[in-house]
Amino acid sequence: PEDSLELAVDYDSARRGFRSNDIESIQGVRDVYDVPCFYDVAFGFREYSAESSFLLDVVQKHIGRAPLSSLELGAGPARHSIELAKKGLRCTCVDANENMVAYGTKIARAANVATKYVQQDMRSLELSPDTQHDFAFCLLGTFQHMLTNQDAVDCLRSAAQYLAEDGIMVIEVSHPQELFSLGDVSAEEWVRELEDGRVLSAQWGSPDDIFDPITQVRESNVAFSVETTGTEDAEMLESMVQVAFQRMFTAQEMDALARASGVFTVVDMYGDMESKVDIGDVDNAFRMVVVLKKRAPAEIASVS
């Protein structure tokens, strides 16, 4: 994976761009999405180039041609869109958080690629009426912030408005194993090395998370911290802790929500952002990647 120090916008420069240099300014923040550099560095282990190629392959498989444009929902740093833009696609990115929009725009500029990044709620998009995309995607569990069925349906319908007639939508969420506790995948902890002997430690979820079996909403404990390392007296430099509310979905629910939207049909599922990993591969599947295809205009009209 790309080393964090080689990212287009590194931890230090990004932090200076959105918060003052004193540590206390970070300490007072309680939403990780308000400090994009934490999120970006923490998830820097993702293989953005390979995953963007996976998206292109999946879309081409279902529309029969190479896609030329994309719409990323809940884009955050928009690393996938930046990779797609490098491959020549016209990319639109959407996020509700203004800091993420500014950060993603800054990264794209540093990478010398053109993306259109707007701050909007992905449940109620208001893009240019003539803006159409070959596919939309919502990754890294962002769709799990759609806590109710209505939220999910609204998001699907909103995205469909800005897709071509044969458009595709790809959604990546937690694997259903987590919902049914069939795999030890509920708590994730990892470390990313920074410069000057510092590390960023990330935790998403813990055994103490609260789960509501009626709403299927999990209160995930999220913690990011930056500390020195290499000695027994490691010093904590910065930290933030919050609770993220995330809906857990089953494969059957994703199919039902697509049908309920009236605009999509589920056409494929994978167990990771790799075409070789099947959704039912209990040994290798740790994500649920759902591929939806936009219904034909006549079908949409008949259910509207």
PDB file of C-alpha atoms in Angstrom:
ATOM      1  CA  PRO A   1       0.000   0.000   0.000  1.00  0.00           C
ATOM      2  CA  GLU A   2       1.013   3.592  -0.581  1.00  0.00           C
ATOM      3  CA  ASP A   3       3.050   4.908   2.325  1.00  0.00           C
ATOM      4  CA  SER A   4       1.343   7.667   4.283  1.00  0.00           C
ATOM      5  CA  LEU A   5       4.346   9.957   3.863  1.00  0.00           C
ATOM      6  CA  GLU A   6       3.930   9.849   0.086  1.00  0.00           C
ATOM      7  CA  LEU A   7       0.279  10.880   0.077  1.00  0.00           C
ATOM      8  CA  ALA A   8      -0.448  13.965  -1.996  1.00  0.00           C
ATOM      9  CA  VAL A   9      -1.401  15.829   1.160  1.00  0.00           C
ATOM     10  CA  ASP A  10       0.442  14.477   4.196  1.00  0.00           C
ATOM     11  CA  TYR A  11      -0.757  14.476   7.782  1.00  0.00           C
ATOM     12  CA  ASP A  12       1.097  17.605   8.889  1.00  0.00           C
ATOM     13  CA  SER A  13       0.282  19.844   5.935  1.00  0.00           C
ATOM     14  CA  ALA A  14      -3.343  18.742   5.971  1.00  0.00           C
ATOM     15  CA  ARG A  15      -3.653  19.412   9.658  1.00  0.00           C
ATOM     16  CA  ARG A  16      -2.218  22.893   9.247  1.00  0.00           C
ATOM     17  CA  GLY A  17      -4.742  23.510   6.521  1.00  0.00           C
ATOM     18  CA  PHE A  18      -7.781  22.854   8.697  1.00  0.00           C
ATOM     19  CA  ARG A  19      -6.758  23.394  12.325  1.00  0.00           C
ATOM     20  CA  SER A  20      -4.239  25.583  14.103  1.00  0.00           C
ATOM     21  CA  ASN A  21      -0.881  24.088  14.988  1.00  0.00           C
ATOM     22  CA  ASP A  22      -1.586  23.695  18.680  1.00  0.00           C
ATOM     23  CA  ILE A  23      -2.601  20.241  19.811  1.00  0.00           C
ATOM     24  CA  GLU A  24      -5.531  21.469  21.881  1.00  0.00           C
ATOM     25  CA  SER A  25      -7.456  22.461  18.744  1.00  0.00           C
ATOM     26  CA  ILE A  26      -7.551  18.807  17.674  1.00  0.00           C
ATOM     27  CA  GLN A  27      -8.300  17.584  21.166  1.00  0.00           C
ATOM     28  CA  GLY A  28     -11.541  19.533  21.226  1.00  0.00           C
ATOM     29  CA  VAL A  29     -12.884  17.950  18.033  1.00  0.00           C
ATOM     30  CA  ARG A  30     -15.370  15.140  18.520  1.00  0.00           C
ATOM     31  CA  ASP A  31     -16.141  14.159  14.938  1.00  0.00           C
ATOM     32  CA  VAL A  32     -13.405  12.443  12.986  1.00  0.00           C
ATOM     33  CA  TYR A  33     -14.934  13.660   9.730  1.00  0.00           C
ATOM     34  CA  ASP A  34     -14.152  17.220  10.839  1.00  0.00           C
ATOM     35  CA  VAL A  35     -10.418  16.444  10.744  1.00  0.00           C
ATOM     36  CA  PRO A  36      -9.981  14.768   7.349  1.00  0.00           C
ATOM     37  CA  CYS A  37      -6.258  14.140   7.718  1.00  0.00           C
ATOM     38  CA  PHE A  38      -6.888  11.685  10.569  1.00  0.00           C
ATOM     39  CA  TYR A  39      -9.362   9.769   8.458  1.00  0.00           C
ATOM     40  CA  ASP A  40      -7.232   9.921   5.329  1.00  0.00           C
ATOM     41  CA  VAL A  41      -4.035   8.657   6.922  1.00  0.00           C
ATOM     42  CA  ALA A  42      -5.885   5.990   8.928  1.00  0.00           C
ATOM     43  CA  PHE A  43      -7.433   4.518   5.787  1.00  0.00           C
ATOM     44  CA  GLY A  44      -4.330   4.985   3.673  1.00  0.00           C
ATOM     45  CA  PHE A  45      -3.839   1.208   3.656  1.00  0.00           C
ATOM     46  CA  ARG A  46      -6.604   0.878   1.067  1.00  0.00           C
ATOM     47  CA  GLU A  47      -5.402  -0.026  -2.428  1.00  0.00           C
ATOM     48  CA  TYR A  48      -7.077   2.904  -4.167  1.00  0.00           C
ATOM     49  CA  SER A  49      -5.627   2.306  -7.616  1.00  0.00           C
ATOM     50  CA  ALA A  50      -6.487  -1.402  -7.620  1.00  0.00           C
ATOM     51  CA  GLU A  51      -9.949  -0.728  -6.190  1.00  0.00           C
ATOM     52  CA  SER A  52     -10.671   1.905  -8.825  1.00  0.00           C
ATOM     53  CA  SER A  53      -9.715  -0.656 -11.478  1.00  0.00           C
ATOM     54  CA  PHE A  54     -12.108  -3.122  -9.834  1.00  0.00           C
ATOM     55  CA  LEU A  55     -14.888  -0.529 -10.113  1.00  0.00           C
ATOM     56  CA  LEU A  56     -14.168  -0.005 -13.799  1.00  0.00           C
ATOM     57  CA  ASP A  57     -14.145  -3.738 -14.485  1.00  0.00           C
ATOM     58  CA  VAL A  58     -17.429  -4.316 -12.655  1.00  0.00           C
ATOM     59  CA  VAL A  59     -19.154  -1.445 -14.416  1.00  0.00           C
ATOM     60  CA  GLN A  60     -17.901  -2.486 -17.853  1.00  0.00           C
ATOM     61  CA  LYS A  61     -19.093  -6.037 -17.179  1.00  0.00           C
ATOM     62  CA  HIS A  62     -22.651  -4.814 -16.692  1.00  0.00           C
ATOM     63  CA  ILE A  63     -22.940  -1.980 -19.228  1.00  0.00           C
ATOM     64  CA  GLY A  64     -20.822  -3.533 -21.969  1.00  0.00           C
ATOM     65  CA  ARG A  65     -18.553  -0.543 -22.490  1.00  0.00           C
ATOM     66  CA  ALA A  66     -15.800   1.355 -20.722  1.00  0.00           C
ATOM     67  CA  PRO A  67     -17.306   3.931 -18.336  1.00  0.00           C
ATOM     68  CA  LEU A  68     -16.390   7.563 -18.868  1.00  0.00           C
ATOM     69  CA  SER A  69     -17.818   9.235 -15.775  1.00  0.00           C
ATOM     70  CA  SER A  70     -18.434   8.540 -12.093  1.00  0.00           C
ATOM     71  CA  LEU A  71     -20.302   9.910  -9.082  1.00  0.00           C
ATOM     72  CA  GLU A  72     -18.851   9.223  -5.619  1.00  0.00           C
ATOM     73  CA  LEU A  73     -21.214   9.555  -2.645  1.00  0.00           C
ATOM     74  CA  GLY A  74     -19.878  10.256   0.835  1.00  0.00           C
ATOM     75  CA  ALA A  75     -16.535  10.672  -0.876  1.00  0.00           C
ATOM     76  CA  GLY A  76     -14.445  11.879   2.075  1.00  0.00           C
ATOM     77  CA  PRO A  77     -10.875  12.437   0.785  1.00  0.00           C
ATOM     78  CA  ALA A  78     -12.148  11.106  -2.572  1.00  0.00           C
ATOM     79  CA  ARG A  79      -9.072   8.969  -3.178  1.00  0.00           C
ATOM     80  CA  HIS A  80     -10.966   6.570  -5.447  1.00  0.00           C
ATOM     81  CA  SER A  81     -12.273   9.423  -7.585  1.00  0.00           C
ATOM     82  CA  ILE A  82      -8.787  10.867  -7.863  1.00  0.00           C
ATOM     83  CA  GLU A  83      -7.540   7.528  -9.164  1.00  0.00           C
ATOM     84  CA  LEU A  84     -10.428   7.365 -11.617  1.00  0.00           C
ATOM     85  CA  ALA A  85      -9.678  10.902 -12.782  1.00  0.00           C
ATOM     86  CA  LYS A  86      -6.081   9.843 -13.408  1.00  0.00           C
ATOM     87  CA  LYS A  87      -7.507   7.150 -15.689  1.00  0.00           C
ATOM     88  CA  GLY A  88      -9.350   9.817 -17.660  1.00  0.00           C
ATOM     89  CA  LEU A  89     -12.841   9.733 -16.166  1.00  0.00           C
ATOM     90  CA  ARG A  90     -15.005  12.760 -15.460  1.00  0.00           C
ATOM     91  CA  CYS A  91     -15.575  12.552 -11.706  1.00  0.00           C
ATOM     92  CA  THR A  92     -18.150  14.177  -9.442  1.00  0.00           C
ATOM     93  CA  CYS A  93     -17.743  13.836  -5.662  1.00  0.00           C
ATOM     94  CA  VAL A  94     -20.282  14.544  -2.936  1.00  0.00           C
ATOM     95  CA  ASP A  95     -19.904  14.779   0.835  1.00  0.00           C
ATOM     96  CA  ALA A  96     -21.982  16.429   3.560  1.00  0.00           C
ATOM     97  CA  ASN A  97     -18.939  17.616   5.518  1.00  0.00           C
ATOM     98  CA  GLU A  98     -17.399  20.891   4.348  1.00  0.00           C
ATOM     99  CA  ASN A  99     -13.957  19.990   5.715  1.00  0.00           C
ATOM    100  CA  MET A 100     -13.930  16.777   3.707  1.00  0.00           C
ATOM    101  CA  VAL A 101     -14.949  18.668   0.570  1.00  0.00           C
ATOM    102  CA  ALA A 102     -12.139  21.197   1.037  1.00  0.00           C
ATOM    103  CA  TYR A 103      -9.622  18.451   1.830  1.00  0.00           C
ATOM    104  CA  GLY A 104     -10.585  16.255  -1.133  1.00  0.00           C
ATOM    105  CA  THR A 105     -10.447  19.263  -3.447  1.00  0.00           C
ATOM    106  CA  LYS A 106      -6.978  20.102  -2.167  1.00  0.00           C
ATOM    107  CA  ILE A 107      -5.719  16.547  -2.745  1.00  0.00           C
ATOM    108  CA  ALA A 108      -7.085  16.477  -6.295  1.00  0.00           C
ATOM    109  CA  ARG A 109      -5.388  19.766  -7.046  1.00  0.00           C
ATOM    110  CA  ALA A 110      -2.087  18.440  -5.659  1.00  0.00           C
ATOM    111  CA  ALA A 111      -2.491  15.323  -7.820  1.00  0.00           C
ATOM    112  CA  ASN A 112      -3.074  17.580 -10.840  1.00  0.00           C
ATOM    113  CA  VAL A 113      -6.444  16.045 -11.709  1.00  0.00           C
ATOM    114  CA  ALA A 114      -9.831  17.669 -12.192  1.00  0.00           C
ATOM    115  CA  THR A 115     -12.756  16.547 -10.044  1.00  0.00           C
ATOM    116  CA  LYS A 116     -15.967  18.358  -9.244  1.00  0.00           C
ATOM    117  CA  TYR A 117     -16.549  18.240  -5.484  1.00  0.00           C
ATOM    118  CA  VAL A 118     -19.758  19.556  -3.923  1.00  0.00           C
ATOM    119  CA  GLN A 119     -21.132  19.642  -0.388  1.00  0.00           C
ATOM    120  CA  GLN A 120     -24.544  17.961  -0.378  1.00  0.00           C
ATOM    121  CA  ASP A 121     -26.614  15.333   1.404  1.00  0.00           C
ATOM    122  CA  MET A 122     -26.483  12.159  -0.683  1.00  0.00           C
ATOM    123  CA  ARG A 123     -30.144  11.486   0.125  1.00  0.00           C
ATOM    124  CA  SER A 124     -31.220  14.633  -1.698  1.00  0.00           C
ATOM    125  CA  LEU A 125     -28.744  15.490  -4.430  1.00  0.00           C
ATOM    126  CA  GLU A 126     -29.186  18.659  -6.457  1.00  0.00           C
ATOM    127  CA  LEU A 127     -26.660  18.450  -9.247  1.00  0.00           C
ATOM    128  CA  SER A 128     -26.918  20.013 -12.675  1.00  0.00           C
ATOM    129  CA  PRO A 129     -30.023  18.579 -14.413  1.00  0.00           C
ATOM    130  CA  ASP A 130     -28.001  17.526 -17.436  1.00  0.00           C
ATOM    131  CA  THR A 131     -25.307  15.805 -15.357  1.00  0.00           C
ATOM    132  CA  GLN A 132     -25.323  12.076 -16.032  1.00  0.00           C
ATOM    133  CA  HIS A 133     -22.762   9.485 -14.925  1.00  0.00           C
ATOM    134  CA  ASP A 134     -22.039   5.945 -16.045  1.00  0.00           C
ATOM    135  CA  PHE A 135     -21.824   4.795 -12.446  1.00  0.00           C
ATOM    136  CA  ALA A 136     -22.074   5.884  -8.838  1.00  0.00           C
ATOM    137  CA  PHE A 137     -20.322   4.376  -5.848  1.00  0.00           C
ATOM    138  CA  CYS A 138     -20.426   4.638  -2.069  1.00  0.00           C
ATOM    139  CA  LEU A 139     -17.552   2.873  -0.291  1.00  0.00           C
ATOM    140  CA  LEU A 140     -15.906   2.362   3.093  1.00  0.00           C
ATOM    141  CA  GLY A 141     -19.209   1.693   4.828  1.00  0.00           C
ATOM    142  CA  THR A 142     -20.529   5.194   4.219  1.00  0.00           C
ATOM    143  CA  PHE A 143     -23.910   3.820   3.125  1.00  0.00           C
ATOM    144  CA  GLN A 144     -24.265   2.465   6.668  1.00  0.00           C
ATOM    145  CA  HIS A 145     -24.948   6.009   7.809  1.00  0.00           C
ATOM    146  CA  MET A 146     -28.321   5.545   6.136  1.00  0.00           C
ATOM    147  CA  LEU A 147     -29.895   4.455   9.415  1.00  0.00           C
ATOM    148  CA  THR A 148     -33.451   3.866   8.230  1.00  0.00           C
ATOM    149  CA  ASN A 149     -35.015   2.161   5.235  1.00  0.00           C
ATOM    150  CA  GLN A 150     -36.275   5.557   4.071  1.00  0.00           C
ATOM    151  CA  ASP A 151     -32.754   7.016   4.232  1.00  0.00           C
ATOM    152  CA  ALA A 152     -31.453   4.138   2.120  1.00  0.00           C
ATOM    153  CA  VAL A 153     -34.240   4.338  -0.453  1.00  0.00           C
ATOM    154  CA  ASP A 154     -33.912   8.117  -0.691  1.00  0.00           C
ATOM    155  CA  CYS A 155     -30.177   7.756  -1.340  1.00  0.00           C
ATOM    156  CA  LEU A 156     -30.715   5.188  -4.077  1.00  0.00           C
ATOM    157  CA  ARG A 157     -33.397   7.246  -5.792  1.00  0.00           C
ATOM    158  CA  SER A 158     -31.322  10.412  -5.512  1.00  0.00           C
ATOM    159  CA  ALA A 159     -28.269   8.766  -7.095  1.00  0.00           C
ATOM    160  CA  ALA A 160     -30.342   7.214  -9.887  1.00  0.00           C
ATOM    161  CA  GLN A 161     -31.404  10.681 -11.081  1.00  0.00           C
ATOM    162  CA  TYR A 162     -27.829  11.383 -12.131  1.00  0.00           C
ATOM    163  CA  LEU A 163     -27.017   8.048 -13.752  1.00  0.00           C
ATOM    164  CA  ALA A 164     -27.191   7.128 -17.404  1.00  0.00           C
ATOM    165  CA  GLU A 165     -30.054   4.867 -18.462  1.00  0.00           C
ATOM    166  CA  ASP A 166     -27.871   1.781 -18.049  1.00  0.00           C
ATOM    167  CA  GLY A 167     -26.032   3.178 -15.018  1.00  0.00           C
ATOM    168  CA  ILE A 168     -24.493   1.119 -12.226  1.00  0.00           C
ATOM    169  CA  MET A 169     -24.192   1.788  -8.505  1.00  0.00           C
ATOM    170  CA  VAL A 170     -21.623   0.027  -6.297  1.00  0.00           C
ATOM    171  CA  ILE A 171     -22.039   0.011  -2.520  1.00  0.00           C
ATOM    172  CA  GLU A 172     -19.525  -1.357  -0.011  1.00  0.00           C
ATOM    173  CA  VAL A 173     -20.700  -2.104   3.537  1.00  0.00           C
ATOM    174  CA  SER A 174     -19.786  -4.452   6.374  1.00  0.00           C
ATOM    175  CA  HIS A 175     -20.177  -8.145   5.661  1.00  0.00           C
ATOM    176  CA  PRO A 176     -23.348  -9.709   7.155  1.00  0.00           C
ATOM    177  CA  GLN A 177     -21.081 -11.958   9.243  1.00  0.00           C
ATOM    178  CA  GLU A 178     -20.740  -8.998  11.587  1.00  0.00           C
ATOM    179  CA  LEU A 179     -24.480  -8.692  12.082  1.00  0.00           C
ATOM    180  CA  PHE A 180     -24.833 -12.326  13.040  1.00  0.00           C
ATOM    181  CA  SER A 181     -21.530 -12.507  14.935  1.00  0.00           C
ATOM    182  CA  LEU A 182     -20.405 -15.398  12.754  1.00  0.00           C
ATOM    183  CA  GLY A 183     -16.922 -14.030  12.357  1.00  0.00           C
ATOM    184  CA  ASP A 184     -14.450 -12.190  14.530  1.00  0.00           C
ATOM    185  CA  VAL A 185     -14.664  -9.063  12.423  1.00  0.00           C
ATOM    186  CA  SER A 186     -16.600  -6.645  14.644  1.00  0.00           C
ATOM    187  CA  ALA A 187     -13.604  -4.695  16.001  1.00  0.00           C
ATOM    188  CA  GLU A 188     -10.810  -3.361  13.810  1.00  0.00           C
ATOM    189  CA  GLU A 189      -7.561  -1.857  15.063  1.00  0.00           C
ATOM    190  CA  TRP A 190      -4.562  -0.833  13.007  1.00  0.00           C
ATOM    191  CA  VAL A 191      -1.539   1.453  13.032  1.00  0.00           C
ATOM    192  CA  ARG A 192      -0.176   3.786  10.379  1.00  0.00           C
ATOM    193  CA  GLU A 193       3.390   5.057  10.590  1.00  0.00           C
ATOM    194  CA  LEU A 194       3.949   8.804  10.290  1.00  0.00           C
ATOM    195  CA  GLU A 195       7.169  10.741  10.158  1.00  0.00           C
ATOM    196  CA  ASP A 196       9.535  11.627  13.011  1.00  0.00           C
ATOM    197  CA  GLY A 197       8.857   8.434  14.919  1.00  0.00           C
ATOM    198  CA  ARG A 198       5.119   8.991  15.308  1.00  0.00           C
ATOM    199  CA  VAL A 199       2.256   6.598  14.638  1.00  0.00           C
ATOM    200  CA  LEU A 200      -1.451   7.028  14.134  1.00  0.00           C
ATOM    201  CA  SER A 201      -3.465   4.319  15.891  1.00  0.00           C
ATOM    202  CA  ALA A 202      -7.009   3.727  14.719  1.00  0.00           C
ATOM    203  CA  GLN A 203      -9.824   1.714  16.215  1.00  0.00           C
ATOM    204  CA  TRP A 204     -13.235   1.280  14.606  1.00  0.00           C
ATOM    205  CA  GLY A 205     -15.565  -0.703  16.810  1.00  0.00           C
ATOM    206  CA  SER A 206     -15.039  -2.477  20.116  1.00  0.00           C
ATOM    207  CA  PRO A 207     -16.556  -5.303  22.173  1.00  0.00           C
ATOM    208  CA  ASP A 208     -18.381  -2.594  24.146  1.00  0.00           C
ATOM    209  CA  ASP A 209     -20.331  -1.328  21.123  1.00  0.00           C
ATOM    210  CA  ILE A 210     -24.082  -1.110  21.629  1.00  0.00           C
ATOM    211  CA  PHE A 211     -26.208  -2.856  19.029  1.00  0.00           C
ATOM    212  CA  ASP A 212     -29.965  -2.397  18.692  1.00  0.00           C
ATOM    213  CA  PRO A 213     -31.410  -5.608  17.207  1.00  0.00           C
ATOM    214  CA  ILE A 214     -34.608  -3.822  16.195  1.00  0.00           C
ATOM    215  CA  THR A 215     -33.100  -0.960  14.190  1.00  0.00           C
ATOM    216  CA  GLN A 216     -29.897  -2.920  13.401  1.00  0.00           C
ATOM    217  CA  VAL A 217     -27.950   0.225  14.292  1.00  0.00           C
ATOM    218  CA  ARG A 218     -24.584  -0.228  15.919  1.00  0.00           C
ATOM    219  CA  GLU A 219     -22.986   2.459  18.062  1.00  0.00           C
ATOM    220  CA  SER A 220     -19.384   1.957  17.002  1.00  0.00           C
ATOM    221  CA  ASN A 221     -16.671   3.287  19.279  1.00  0.00           C
ATOM    222  CA  VAL A 222     -14.151   5.100  17.101  1.00  0.00           C
ATOM    223  CA  ALA A 223     -10.775   6.267  18.362  1.00  0.00           C
ATOM    224  CA  PHE A 224      -7.846   7.871  16.552  1.00  0.00           C
ATOM    225  CA  SER A 225      -4.633   8.855  18.316  1.00  0.00           C
ATOM    226  CA  VAL A 226      -1.197  10.130  17.349  1.00  0.00           C
ATOM    227  CA  GLU A 227       1.703   9.249  19.585  1.00  0.00           C
ATOM    228  CA  THR A 228       5.451   8.859  19.637  1.00  0.00           C
ATOM    229  CA  THR A 229       6.810   5.345  19.481  1.00  0.00           C
ATOM    230  CA  GLY A 230      10.015   3.381  19.756  1.00  0.00           C
ATOM    231  CA  THR A 231      10.437   3.865  23.479  1.00  0.00           C
ATOM    232  CA  GLU A 232       8.743   2.551  26.586  1.00  0.00           C
ATOM    233  CA  ASP A 233       7.625   6.052  27.528  1.00  0.00           C
ATOM    234  CA  ALA A 234       5.643   6.738  24.357  1.00  0.00           C
ATOM    235  CA  GLU A 235       3.903  10.092  24.510  1.00  0.00           C
ATOM    236  CA  MET A 236       0.330  10.671  23.427  1.00  0.00           C
ATOM    237  CA  LEU A 237       0.262  13.761  21.232  1.00  0.00           C
ATOM    238  CA  GLU A 238      -3.312  13.962  20.041  1.00  0.00           C
ATOM    239  CA  SER A 239      -6.440  11.851  20.272  1.00  0.00           C
ATOM    240  CA  MET A 240     -10.125  11.871  19.552  1.00  0.00           C
ATOM    241  CA  VAL A 241     -12.913   9.493  20.483  1.00  0.00           C
ATOM    242  CA  GLN A 242     -16.461   9.389  19.193  1.00  0.00           C
ATOM    243  CA  VAL A 243     -19.413   7.090  18.653  1.00  0.00           C
ATOM    244  CA  ALA A 244     -20.421   6.472  15.033  1.00  0.00           C
ATOM    245  CA  PHE A 245     -23.957   5.270  14.381  1.00  0.00           C
ATOM    246  CA  GLN A 246     -24.008   2.696  11.584  1.00  0.00           C
ATOM    247  CA  ARG A 247     -26.750   0.491  10.210  1.00  0.00           C
ATOM    248  CA  MET A 248     -25.899  -3.158   9.596  1.00  0.00           C
ATOM    249  CA  PHE A 249     -27.345  -4.635   6.402  1.00  0.00           C
ATOM    250  CA  THR A 250     -27.962  -8.171   5.217  1.00  0.00           C
ATOM    251  CA  ALA A 251     -27.706  -9.256   1.595  1.00  0.00           C
ATOM    252  CA  GLN A 252     -31.462  -9.859   1.498  1.00  0.00           C
ATOM    253  CA  GLU A 253     -32.116  -6.350   2.808  1.00  0.00           C
ATOM    254  CA  MET A 254     -29.924  -4.761   0.171  1.00  0.00           C
ATOM    255  CA  ASP A 255     -31.921  -6.611  -2.480  1.00  0.00           C
ATOM    256  CA  ALA A 256     -35.210  -5.567  -0.878  1.00  0.00           C
ATOM    257  CA  LEU A 257     -34.136  -1.922  -0.610  1.00  0.00           C
ATOM    258  CA  ALA A 258     -33.110  -1.891  -4.258  1.00  0.00           C
ATOM    259  CA  ARG A 259     -36.534  -3.232  -5.202  1.00  0.00           C
ATOM    260  CA  ALA A 260     -38.279  -0.764  -2.882  1.00  0.00           C
ATOM    261  CA  SER A 261     -36.432   2.131  -4.509  1.00  0.00           C
ATOM    262  CA  GLY A 262     -38.093   1.265  -7.807  1.00  0.00           C
ATOM    263  CA  VAL A 263     -34.979   2.329  -9.689  1.00  0.00           C
ATOM    264  CA  PHE A 264     -32.385  -0.401  -9.122  1.00  0.00           C
ATOM    265  CA  THR A 265     -31.927  -4.155  -9.365  1.00  0.00           C
ATOM    266  CA  VAL A 266     -29.111  -6.038  -7.614  1.00  0.00           C
ATOM    267  CA  VAL A 267     -27.034  -7.756 -10.300  1.00  0.00           C
ATOM    268  CA  ASP A 268     -23.925  -8.867  -8.406  1.00  0.00           C
ATOM    269  CA  MET A 269     -22.300  -9.167  -4.974  1.00  0.00           C
ATOM    270  CA  TYR A 270     -18.694  -9.595  -3.899  1.00  0.00           C
ATOM    271  CA  GLY A 271     -16.970 -10.260  -0.599  1.00  0.00           C
ATOM    272  CA  ASP A 272     -14.293  -7.607  -1.075  1.00  0.00           C
ATOM    273  CA  MET A 273     -13.181  -4.998  -3.585  1.00  0.00           C
ATOM    274  CA  GLU A 274     -11.776  -7.855  -5.672  1.00  0.00           C
ATOM    275  CA  SER A 275     -13.730  -9.739  -8.303  1.00  0.00           C
ATOM    276  CA  LYS A 276     -12.250 -13.079  -7.215  1.00  0.00           C
ATOM    277  CA  VAL A 277     -13.769 -12.879  -3.703  1.00  0.00           C
ATOM    278  CA  ASP A 278     -17.318 -14.226  -3.615  1.00  0.00           C
ATOM    279  CA  ILE A 279     -19.794 -12.835  -1.090  1.00  0.00           C
ATOM    280  CA  GLY A 280     -20.271 -16.351   0.275  1.00  0.00           C
ATOM    281  CA  ASP A 281     -16.552 -17.087   0.729  1.00  0.00           C
ATOM    282  CA  VAL A 282     -16.483 -17.368   4.527  1.00  0.00           C
ATOM    283  CA  ASP A 283     -12.687 -17.547   4.610  1.00  0.00           C
ATOM    284  CA  ASN A 284     -11.909 -14.470   2.511  1.00  0.00           C
ATOM    285  CA  ALA A 285     -15.028 -12.279   2.397  1.00  0.00           C
ATOM    286  CA  PHE A 286     -14.978  -9.497   4.964  1.00  0.00           C
ATOM    287  CA  ARG A 287     -16.969  -6.804   3.133  1.00  0.00           C
ATOM    288  CA  MET A 288     -20.242  -6.840   1.209  1.00  0.00           C
ATOM    289  CA  VAL A 289     -19.913  -5.127  -2.151  1.00  0.00           C
ATOM    290  CA  VAL A 290     -23.296  -4.784  -3.824  1.00  0.00           C
ATOM    291  CA  VAL A 291     -23.628  -3.989  -7.525  1.00  0.00           C
ATOM    292  CA  LEU A 292     -26.935  -2.444  -8.607  1.00  0.00           C
ATOM    293  CA  LYS A 293     -28.092  -1.690 -12.137  1.00  0.00           C
ATOM    294  CA  LYS A 294     -30.497   1.092 -12.972  1.00  0.00           C
ATOM    295  CA  ARG A 295     -33.809  -0.172 -14.279  1.00  0.00           C
ATOM    296  CA  ALA A 296     -34.958   0.655 -17.775  1.00  0.00           C
ATOM    297  CA  PRO A 297     -37.030   3.870 -18.038  1.00  0.00           C
ATOM    298  CA  ALA A 298     -40.214   1.913 -18.741  1.00  0.00           C
ATOM    299  CA  GLU A 299     -39.718  -0.179 -15.582  1.00  0.00           C
ATOM    300  CA  ILE A 300     -39.087   2.916 -13.477  1.00  0.00           C
ATOM    301  CA  ALA A 301     -42.194   4.626 -14.882  1.00  0.00           C
ATOM    302  CA  SER A 302     -44.344   1.604 -14.064  1.00  0.00           C
ATOM    303  CA  VAL A 303     -43.448   1.713 -10.349  1.00  0.00           C
ATOM    304  CA  SER A 304     -43.353   5.477  -9.856  1.00  0.00           C
TER     305      SER A 304
END
